[in-house]
Amino acid sequence: MRTLIIYLLLAWLQSLWLPIIGQSTVPPSAVSQVDIVALLSGAQSIGQGPALTARTTSRERRIARRYMKLWMEELGLEAIEQNYRWPNLHPALDIILSPYQGTNLYCILPGNESAHEFVVLGAHYDSKLACPGAIDNATGVALAFGVLQQLCLLKERQKHLMLVLFDQEEEELVGSQAFVRLLQKENFPIHSVHTFDMVGWDADGNGEVELGDPSPRLQAIYEAHAQEMDIPTYVTTGGSTDCQSFLKNAYEVIGINEAYAKGDSTPYKDTPADTFDTVNFQYLTQVTQYVTRVISSIIQQ
Amino acid sequence: MATTRPYHRRYPWREICLWISLLLWIWKGMTYFFLGRVWILIVVLSLVGMLTYNQQPRNAIYSSLLRLWGIFLMLWGTIRLILALLMFFFPISDLHVRQHFGWLGNLYSLGSCVIGYIVFKMGNTDPNSTSKP
């Protein structure tokens, strides 16, 4: 009886105490990056359900969205779906083909009362046909979630944070273009956009990070933090990832990738061999810490 | 004594086919209109306008329009079927293109060919004949 009373007292004290001090580690319900990559690339499945072999068909992408929605809700955030249609690249194709159809998934981590601007973190979740897409781009999704989990723990956020998972990057960046349209339509005040694509390969072990098409302001911030953390970086321009959709619309943007332009990148891209066991999780963790540090500094300003 | 009327007299199935094809293309035009592309809707609505304005069985413009629309529908279906055949032997990875050429898409293409032929025949009806619809 005495034990029960002590236990209840402790439980009550903990419920009082936690909201005041905040949690000191990753939220207990948060999924790990290893689990994210494993589930999205089909190395694991939830319950008795079949494992994903790719994230290409509408059914496969729907299953992937169900997982990601769950992970957002585990963080106490509302997962919002943006269903869109998008015209074909050339108007003449409209005669033969229907428009693109897809679904972006996003959630918002609100800032303080004074927060006005949004920092957008984005990664695409689709993959090429018959490709498990572990590195391209389950690692990008895992990076985005890893950063979000850490930022949930921050007490002071001077900016709102938006996590968006794009559909149909592999099909002419359609998902991110549709999301840009949404941002413009809803008049979201955007501070900056950070996209992550392929962050799971580091064969030479130097931990190098590619900064794709960075705006001068973001480049300076990322380079300063990289120097402090002793992470080698280099800048590329003219990539073909989601950050291009934002760049075209004059947003402050940066794309974070493994050293693709220098050839230190997965040789299994867009093939059935882009599997869970090829992912370098040490590198993914290091990049997650780096990006978390950068984004923390931005949203605390 | 009751007389048996020919099936095509009881049901204007040729006209039904024509309007099904027009409505499906108006639907397609509307879809693209909401995505900022208007040209399909303009073309189809112009065709509907001209067909409605000239709708008399012996009107040469009406017959020509029907023949043209029928040829277009047949061509549309045939091109899609040829593309489907090519993709069967030489698969491509572009999912957006591939998903149009599943069995349902091919059935749709075949339907377009059949309806196109019916509409074409409708426009080809001899204007001097009184026995044919």
Short mmCIF file of C-alpha atoms in Angstrom, two decimals:
data_model
loop_
_atom_site.label_atom_id
_atom_site.label_comp_id
_atom_site.label_asym_id
_atom_site.label_seq_id
_atom_site.Cartn_x
_atom_site.Cartn_y
_atom_site.Cartn_z
CA MET A 1 0.00 0.00 0.00
CA ARG A 2 2.80 2.36 0.96
CA THR A 3 4.59 1.54 -2.32
CA LEU A 4 1.45 2.34 -4.28
CA ILE A 5 1.06 5.69 -2.55
CA ILE A 6 4.71 6.58 -3.20
CA TYR A 7 4.35 5.55 -6.86
CA LEU A 8 1.20 7.66 -7.32
CA LEU A 9 2.88 10.60 -5.60
CA LEU A 10 5.89 10.31 -7.88
CA ALA A 11 3.70 10.05 -10.96
CA TRP A 12 1.80 13.16 -9.88
CA LEU A 13 5.02 15.06 -9.22
CA GLN A 14 6.38 14.04 -12.62
CA SER A 15 3.23 15.29 -14.38
CA LEU A 16 3.65 18.60 -12.55
CA TRP A 17 7.34 18.87 -13.14
CA LEU A 18 7.73 17.89 -16.80
CA PRO A 19 5.85 20.79 -18.40
CA ILE A 20 7.91 23.21 -16.32
CA ILE A 21 11.40 21.91 -17.04
CA GLY A 22 10.66 20.49 -20.46
CA GLN A 23 11.94 17.14 -21.63
CA SER A 24 15.66 16.80 -21.73
CA THR A 25 15.94 14.21 -24.50
CA VAL A 26 14.15 13.23 -27.70
CA PRO A 27 10.39 12.80 -27.04
CA PRO A 28 9.90 9.19 -25.84
CA SER A 29 7.38 8.38 -28.56
CA ALA A 30 9.57 9.74 -31.38
CA VAL A 31 10.60 7.23 -34.00
CA SER A 32 14.34 6.80 -34.66
CA GLN A 33 16.03 7.65 -37.96
CA VAL A 34 17.00 3.99 -38.42
CA ASP A 35 13.33 3.01 -38.10
CA ILE A 36 12.28 5.72 -40.55
CA VAL A 37 14.71 4.52 -43.22
CA ALA A 38 13.89 0.87 -42.49
CA LEU A 39 10.14 1.37 -42.80
CA LEU A 40 10.27 3.59 -45.86
CA SER A 41 12.69 1.33 -47.71
CA GLY A 42 10.88 -1.89 -46.83
CA ALA A 43 13.50 -3.37 -44.49
CA GLN A 44 10.76 -3.36 -41.83
CA SER A 45 7.00 -3.18 -41.86
CA ILE A 46 4.44 -2.15 -39.30
CA GLY A 47 2.50 -5.07 -37.81
CA GLN A 48 1.57 -7.78 -40.28
CA GLY A 49 1.38 -5.35 -43.20
CA PRO A 50 3.52 -5.95 -46.28
CA ALA A 51 6.87 -4.13 -46.47
CA LEU A 52 7.22 -1.34 -49.02
CA THR A 53 9.26 -2.38 -52.04
CA ALA A 54 9.26 1.15 -53.50
CA ARG A 55 7.39 4.44 -53.10
CA THR A 56 6.30 4.99 -56.66
CA THR A 57 2.73 3.88 -57.32
CA SER A 58 -0.11 5.76 -55.68
CA ARG A 59 -0.70 2.80 -53.32
CA GLU A 60 2.92 2.68 -52.19
CA ARG A 61 3.02 6.43 -51.66
CA ARG A 62 -0.21 6.25 -49.67
CA ILE A 63 1.32 3.65 -47.33
CA ALA A 64 4.46 5.80 -46.92
CA ARG A 65 2.27 8.79 -46.10
CA ARG A 66 0.42 6.78 -43.48
CA TYR A 67 3.74 6.09 -41.71
CA MET A 68 4.87 9.69 -41.92
CA LYS A 69 1.53 10.99 -40.71
CA LEU A 70 1.87 8.74 -37.69
CA TRP A 71 5.35 10.08 -36.93
CA MET A 72 4.11 13.67 -37.11
CA GLU A 73 1.23 12.88 -34.80
CA GLU A 74 3.60 11.17 -32.35
CA LEU A 75 5.28 14.56 -31.99
CA GLY A 76 1.91 16.12 -31.21
CA LEU A 77 1.71 17.89 -34.57
CA GLU A 78 -1.22 17.92 -36.96
CA ALA A 79 -0.38 16.24 -40.27
CA ILE A 80 -1.97 18.10 -43.18
CA GLU A 81 -2.31 16.65 -46.67
CA GLN A 82 -2.11 18.86 -49.73
CA ASN A 83 -3.78 17.08 -52.62
CA TYR A 84 -2.89 18.66 -55.91
CA ARG A 85 -3.14 18.33 -59.66
CA TRP A 86 -0.44 19.65 -61.92
CA PRO A 87 -0.38 20.11 -65.73
CA ASN A 88 2.01 18.22 -67.99
CA LEU A 89 5.31 19.80 -68.95
CA HIS A 90 4.14 20.64 -72.48
CA PRO A 91 0.55 21.68 -73.30
CA ALA A 92 0.51 19.30 -76.29
CA LEU A 93 0.87 16.35 -73.89
CA ASP A 94 -2.43 17.34 -72.29
CA ILE A 95 -4.28 15.72 -75.23
CA ILE A 96 -2.89 12.28 -74.48
CA LEU A 97 -2.18 12.42 -70.74
CA SER A 98 -4.14 13.44 -67.65
CA PRO A 99 -2.62 15.93 -65.21
CA TYR A 100 -0.22 14.78 -62.49
CA GLN A 101 -1.95 13.97 -59.21
CA GLY A 102 -0.22 13.69 -55.87
CA THR A 103 -0.23 14.53 -52.18
CA ASN A 104 2.28 16.51 -50.15
CA LEU A 105 2.27 16.05 -46.40
CA TYR A 106 3.19 18.82 -44.00
CA CYS A 107 2.99 19.86 -40.37
CA ILE A 108 3.73 23.05 -38.48
CA LEU A 109 5.68 23.34 -35.24
CA PRO A 110 4.49 26.69 -33.91
CA GLY A 111 6.92 29.24 -32.57
CA ASN A 112 6.42 31.69 -29.72
CA GLU A 113 3.60 34.19 -29.71
CA SER A 114 5.84 36.75 -31.37
CA ALA A 115 6.83 34.36 -34.17
CA HIS A 116 5.82 35.51 -37.61
CA GLU A 117 8.02 33.86 -40.23
CA PHE A 118 8.24 30.21 -41.20
CA VAL A 119 11.37 28.11 -41.72
CA VAL A 120 10.58 25.29 -44.14
CA LEU A 121 12.32 21.90 -43.98
CA GLY A 122 11.56 19.67 -46.95
CA ALA A 123 12.38 16.26 -48.38
CA HIS A 124 10.73 14.14 -51.03
CA TYR A 125 9.35 10.75 -50.07
CA ASP A 126 8.73 9.15 -53.46
CA SER A 127 11.20 6.89 -55.23
CA LYS A 128 11.79 5.58 -58.73
CA LEU A 129 9.97 2.51 -59.99
CA ALA A 130 11.07 -0.73 -58.25
CA CYS A 131 13.62 1.22 -56.20
CA PRO A 132 13.39 0.97 -52.38
CA GLY A 133 14.86 4.46 -52.20
CA ALA A 134 16.70 4.01 -48.90
CA ILE A 135 19.24 6.73 -49.62
CA ASP A 136 17.10 8.49 -52.26
CA ASN A 137 15.31 9.71 -50.24
CA ALA A 138 14.32 7.91 -47.04
CA THR A 139 17.49 9.43 -45.56
CA GLY A 140 16.26 12.94 -46.45
CA VAL A 141 12.95 12.24 -44.70
CA ALA A 142 14.83 10.82 -41.68
CA LEU A 143 17.04 13.92 -41.56
CA ALA A 144 14.02 16.22 -41.62
CA PHE A 145 12.29 14.24 -38.86
CA GLY A 146 15.51 14.10 -36.82
CA VAL A 147 15.84 17.88 -36.94
CA LEU A 148 12.15 18.37 -36.14
CA GLN A 149 12.38 16.06 -33.10
CA GLN A 150 15.27 18.07 -31.71
CA LEU A 151 13.59 21.39 -32.38
CA CYS A 152 10.42 20.22 -30.60
CA LEU A 153 12.54 20.31 -27.43
CA LEU A 154 13.55 23.94 -27.82
CA LYS A 155 11.70 26.23 -25.45
CA GLU A 156 12.33 29.44 -27.38
CA ARG A 157 11.36 29.47 -31.02
CA GLN A 158 11.21 32.89 -32.64
CA LYS A 159 10.02 31.37 -35.91
CA HIS A 160 7.49 28.75 -36.88
CA LEU A 161 8.86 25.58 -38.35
CA MET A 162 7.20 23.76 -41.23
CA LEU A 163 8.13 20.22 -42.21
CA VAL A 164 6.97 19.25 -45.68
CA LEU A 165 7.38 15.90 -47.39
CA PHE A 166 7.07 16.28 -51.13
CA ASP A 167 5.44 13.85 -53.48
CA GLN A 168 6.62 13.28 -57.08
CA GLU A 169 10.11 14.74 -56.98
CA GLU A 170 11.15 11.95 -59.32
CA GLU A 171 8.54 13.19 -61.78
CA GLU A 172 9.76 16.67 -62.71
CA LEU A 173 9.65 18.09 -59.15
CA VAL A 174 5.88 18.29 -59.38
CA GLY A 175 5.20 17.99 -55.64
CA SER A 176 7.47 20.84 -54.60
CA GLN A 177 6.13 23.07 -57.38
CA ALA A 178 2.60 22.44 -56.13
CA PHE A 179 3.73 23.26 -52.60
CA VAL A 180 5.27 26.56 -53.74
CA ARG A 181 1.88 27.38 -55.25
CA LEU A 182 0.24 26.66 -51.86
CA LEU A 183 2.71 28.89 -50.00
CA GLN A 184 2.03 31.72 -52.43
CA LYS A 185 -1.73 31.25 -52.34
CA GLU A 186 -1.85 31.17 -48.54
CA ASN A 187 0.67 34.02 -48.24
CA PHE A 188 2.94 32.24 -45.78
CA PRO A 189 5.79 34.58 -44.78
CA ILE A 190 8.77 32.33 -45.49
CA HIS A 191 12.13 33.03 -43.89
CA SER A 192 14.03 30.26 -45.67
CA VAL A 193 13.64 26.83 -47.23
CA HIS A 194 16.01 23.92 -46.50
CA THR A 195 15.62 20.78 -48.61
CA PHE A 196 17.31 17.43 -47.99
CA ASP A 197 17.97 14.86 -50.67
CA MET A 198 20.22 11.78 -50.36
CA VAL A 199 22.13 11.99 -47.09
CA GLY A 200 23.34 8.44 -46.48
CA TRP A 201 26.61 7.85 -48.30
CA ASP A 202 30.13 8.82 -47.29
CA ALA A 203 32.57 6.32 -48.76
CA ASP A 204 35.71 8.38 -48.05
CA GLY A 205 34.59 9.01 -44.48
CA ASN A 206 35.34 12.74 -44.52
CA GLY A 207 31.73 13.67 -43.65
CA GLU A 208 31.56 16.17 -46.50
CA VAL A 209 28.24 17.94 -47.13
CA GLU A 210 27.08 19.46 -50.40
CA LEU A 211 25.34 22.83 -50.16
CA GLY A 212 23.12 23.07 -53.24
CA ASP A 213 22.16 26.44 -54.74
CA PRO A 214 22.41 28.31 -51.42
CA SER A 215 21.34 31.92 -51.05
CA PRO A 216 24.33 34.03 -49.86
CA ARG A 217 22.80 34.50 -46.40
CA LEU A 218 22.15 30.78 -45.83
CA GLN A 219 25.51 29.81 -47.28
CA ALA A 220 27.27 32.05 -44.75
CA ILE A 221 25.29 30.53 -41.84
CA TYR A 222 25.87 26.94 -42.94
CA GLU A 223 29.57 27.50 -43.62
CA ALA A 224 30.11 29.19 -40.26
CA HIS A 225 28.57 26.24 -38.39
CA ALA A 226 30.42 23.73 -40.56
CA GLN A 227 33.69 25.39 -39.64
CA GLU A 228 32.85 25.21 -35.93
CA MET A 229 31.94 21.53 -36.24
CA ASP A 230 34.87 20.74 -38.53
CA ILE A 231 32.62 19.51 -41.34
CA PRO A 232 33.89 20.01 -44.90
CA THR A 233 31.36 21.62 -47.24
CA TYR A 234 31.27 22.83 -50.83
CA VAL A 235 28.74 24.67 -52.94
CA THR A 236 27.09 23.50 -56.15
CA THR A 237 24.62 25.19 -58.45
CA GLY A 238 22.07 23.98 -60.95
CA GLY A 239 20.96 20.75 -59.31
CA SER A 240 17.72 18.99 -60.04
CA THR A 241 16.17 18.57 -56.61
CA ASP A 242 13.22 20.18 -54.89
CA CYS A 243 15.13 23.31 -53.94
CA GLN A 244 14.98 24.33 -57.63
CA SER A 245 11.22 24.85 -57.35
CA PHE A 246 11.77 27.38 -54.55
CA LEU A 247 14.79 28.96 -56.20
CA LYS A 248 12.74 29.75 -59.31
CA ASN A 249 10.29 31.61 -57.09
CA ALA A 250 12.98 33.70 -55.38
CA TYR A 251 12.87 32.08 -51.95
CA GLU A 252 15.92 31.97 -49.68
CA VAL A 253 16.84 28.35 -50.22
CA ILE A 254 19.51 25.73 -49.70
CA GLY A 255 19.71 22.04 -50.59
CA ILE A 256 21.62 19.66 -48.29
CA ASN A 257 22.99 16.52 -49.92
CA GLU A 258 25.81 14.00 -49.69
CA ALA A 259 28.81 14.86 -51.88
CA TYR A 260 26.98 14.03 -55.10
CA ALA A 261 28.84 16.43 -57.39
CA LYS A 262 32.19 15.09 -56.13
CA GLY A 263 31.16 11.50 -56.84
CA ASP A 264 31.00 10.45 -53.18
CA SER A 265 27.39 9.42 -53.55
CA THR A 266 25.44 6.18 -53.68
CA PRO A 267 26.13 4.19 -56.85
CA TYR A 268 22.73 2.52 -56.40
CA LYS A 269 20.62 5.61 -57.03
CA ASP A 270 17.35 4.76 -58.85
CA THR A 271 18.09 1.03 -58.78
CA PRO A 272 16.64 -1.88 -56.76
CA ALA A 273 19.96 -1.97 -54.85
CA ASP A 274 19.28 1.36 -53.07
CA THR A 275 18.51 -0.57 -49.89
CA PHE A 276 18.61 -0.07 -46.13
CA ASP A 277 21.95 -1.89 -45.67
CA THR A 278 23.77 0.61 -47.91
CA VAL A 279 22.92 3.58 -45.66
CA ASN A 280 25.70 5.14 -43.61
CA PHE A 281 23.79 6.04 -40.44
CA GLN A 282 26.82 7.57 -38.77
CA TYR A 283 26.99 10.12 -41.58
CA LEU A 284 23.23 10.70 -41.41
CA THR A 285 23.47 11.36 -37.66
CA GLN A 286 26.37 13.76 -38.14
CA VAL A 287 24.51 15.73 -40.83
CA THR A 288 21.39 15.76 -38.65
CA GLN A 289 23.37 17.31 -35.78
CA TYR A 290 24.85 19.86 -38.17
CA VAL A 291 21.52 20.89 -39.68
CA THR A 292 19.84 20.92 -36.26
CA ARG A 293 22.47 23.34 -35.04
CA VAL A 294 21.99 25.61 -38.05
CA ILE A 295 18.19 25.60 -37.89
CA SER A 296 18.25 26.13 -34.11
CA SER A 297 20.37 29.22 -34.59
CA ILE A 298 17.99 30.51 -37.26
CA ILE A 299 14.77 29.99 -35.35
CA GLN A 300 16.19 31.37 -32.11
CA GLN A 301 17.18 34.67 -33.74
CA MET B 1 -50.89 -5.02 -84.66
CA ALA B 2 -47.83 -3.65 -82.99
CA THR B 3 -44.88 -2.93 -85.21
CA THR B 4 -41.33 -3.56 -84.08
CA ARG B 5 -39.19 -0.47 -84.36
CA PRO B 6 -35.50 -0.88 -85.13
CA TYR B 7 -33.28 -0.68 -82.04
CA HIS B 8 -31.48 2.41 -83.28
CA ARG B 9 -34.80 4.18 -83.76
CA ARG B 10 -35.94 3.53 -80.20
CA TYR B 11 -32.67 4.70 -78.68
CA PRO B 12 -30.66 7.48 -80.34
CA TRP B 13 -27.49 5.60 -79.45
CA ARG B 14 -25.38 7.36 -82.04
CA GLU B 15 -26.26 10.73 -80.51
CA ILE B 16 -25.66 9.25 -77.06
CA CYS B 17 -22.17 8.16 -78.16
CA LEU B 18 -21.50 11.61 -79.61
CA TRP B 19 -22.54 13.37 -76.41
CA ILE B 20 -20.65 10.95 -74.17
CA SER B 21 -17.47 11.74 -76.11
CA LEU B 22 -18.14 15.49 -76.00
CA LEU B 23 -18.91 15.46 -72.28
CA LEU B 24 -15.75 13.49 -71.50
CA TRP B 25 -13.68 16.00 -73.44
CA ILE B 26 -15.46 18.94 -71.78
CA TRP B 27 -14.55 17.30 -68.45
CA LYS B 28 -10.93 17.03 -69.57
CA GLY B 29 -11.00 20.64 -70.77
CA MET B 30 -12.42 21.79 -67.43
CA THR B 31 -9.70 19.90 -65.54
CA TYR B 32 -6.98 21.71 -67.48
CA PHE B 33 -8.89 25.01 -67.31
CA PHE B 34 -8.56 24.89 -63.51
CA LEU B 35 -4.84 24.27 -63.94
CA GLY B 36 -4.47 27.38 -66.09
CA ARG B 37 -4.62 25.78 -69.54
CA VAL B 38 -7.65 26.73 -71.57
CA TRP B 39 -7.02 25.54 -75.10
CA ILE B 40 -8.74 22.14 -74.86
CA LEU B 41 -11.86 23.67 -73.32
CA ILE B 42 -12.01 26.41 -75.96
CA VAL B 43 -11.68 23.92 -78.83
CA VAL B 44 -14.26 21.50 -77.43
CA LEU B 45 -16.77 24.21 -76.51
CA SER B 46 -16.40 25.73 -79.99
CA LEU B 47 -17.10 22.33 -81.49
CA VAL B 48 -20.16 21.86 -79.25
CA GLY B 49 -21.38 25.34 -80.21
CA MET B 50 -20.98 24.68 -83.93
CA LEU B 51 -22.60 21.24 -83.69
CA THR B 52 -25.58 22.65 -81.79
CA TYR B 53 -25.97 25.60 -84.18
CA ASN B 54 -25.82 23.43 -87.31
CA GLN B 55 -27.70 20.46 -85.92
CA GLN B 56 -29.70 19.33 -88.91
CA PRO B 57 -29.21 15.91 -90.49
CA ARG B 58 -28.63 17.27 -93.97
CA ASN B 59 -26.48 20.19 -93.04
CA ALA B 60 -23.09 19.78 -94.72
CA ILE B 61 -21.24 21.62 -91.92
CA TYR B 62 -22.82 19.39 -89.29
CA SER B 63 -21.80 16.26 -91.22
CA SER B 64 -18.26 17.55 -91.72
CA LEU B 65 -17.90 18.38 -88.05
CA LEU B 66 -19.12 14.91 -87.08
CA ARG B 67 -16.68 13.28 -89.49
CA LEU B 68 -13.81 15.40 -88.18
CA TRP B 69 -14.68 14.65 -84.54
CA GLY B 70 -15.01 10.95 -85.36
CA ILE B 71 -11.60 10.90 -87.07
CA PHE B 72 -10.06 12.73 -84.10
CA LEU B 73 -11.49 10.24 -81.60
CA MET B 74 -10.28 7.28 -83.67
CA LEU B 75 -6.83 8.81 -84.05
CA TRP B 76 -6.64 9.58 -80.32
CA GLY B 77 -7.52 6.01 -79.42
CA THR B 78 -5.24 4.49 -82.06
CA ILE B 79 -2.22 6.58 -81.06
CA ARG B 80 -2.70 5.62 -77.42
CA LEU B 81 -3.03 1.96 -78.31
CA ILE B 82 0.17 2.13 -80.40
CA LEU B 83 1.95 3.82 -77.49
CA ALA B 84 0.68 1.12 -75.14
CA LEU B 85 2.00 -1.55 -77.49
CA LEU B 86 5.40 0.16 -77.70
CA MET B 87 5.53 0.45 -73.92
CA PHE B 88 4.72 -3.22 -73.59
CA PHE B 89 7.80 -4.17 -75.61
CA PHE B 90 10.03 -1.28 -74.53
CA PRO B 91 9.04 -0.40 -70.93
CA ILE B 92 9.80 3.08 -69.64
CA SER B 93 10.28 4.12 -66.01
CA ASP B 94 8.15 7.29 -66.12
CA LEU B 95 5.24 6.34 -63.89
CA HIS B 96 3.07 9.28 -64.89
CA VAL B 97 3.15 8.13 -68.52
CA ARG B 98 2.96 4.42 -67.72
CA GLN B 99 -0.13 4.69 -65.56
CA HIS B 100 -2.18 5.87 -68.56
CA PHE B 101 -1.55 2.62 -70.38
CA GLY B 102 -2.83 0.00 -67.97
CA TRP B 103 -5.72 -2.26 -68.96
CA LEU B 104 -8.26 0.43 -68.00
CA GLY B 105 -6.45 3.06 -70.07
CA ASN B 106 -6.30 0.71 -73.03
CA LEU B 107 -10.00 -0.06 -72.70
CA TYR B 108 -10.62 3.69 -72.73
CA SER B 109 -8.52 4.05 -75.89
CA LEU B 110 -10.41 1.19 -77.53
CA GLY B 111 -13.71 2.82 -76.52
CA SER B 112 -12.57 6.05 -78.14
CA CYS B 113 -11.85 4.19 -81.39
CA VAL B 114 -15.30 2.57 -81.37
CA ILE B 115 -17.16 5.78 -80.50
CA GLY B 116 -15.04 7.65 -83.05
CA TYR B 117 -16.09 5.18 -85.73
CA ILE B 118 -19.77 5.50 -84.76
CA VAL B 119 -19.59 9.30 -84.84
CA PHE B 120 -17.73 9.21 -88.14
CA LYS B 121 -20.42 6.97 -89.65
CA MET B 122 -23.05 9.31 -88.27
CA GLY B 123 -21.48 12.18 -90.21
CA ASN B 124 -21.10 9.98 -93.27
CA THR B 125 -24.79 9.24 -93.53
CA ASP B 126 -26.01 9.98 -97.02
CA PRO B 127 -27.79 13.35 -96.82
CA ASN B 128 -30.26 12.30 -99.55
CA SER B 129 -31.32 9.15 -97.81
CA THR B 130 -34.55 9.17 -95.82
CA SER B 131 -34.39 5.66 -94.46
CA LYS B 132 -31.24 6.02 -92.41
CA PRO B 133 -31.00 8.06 -89.25
#
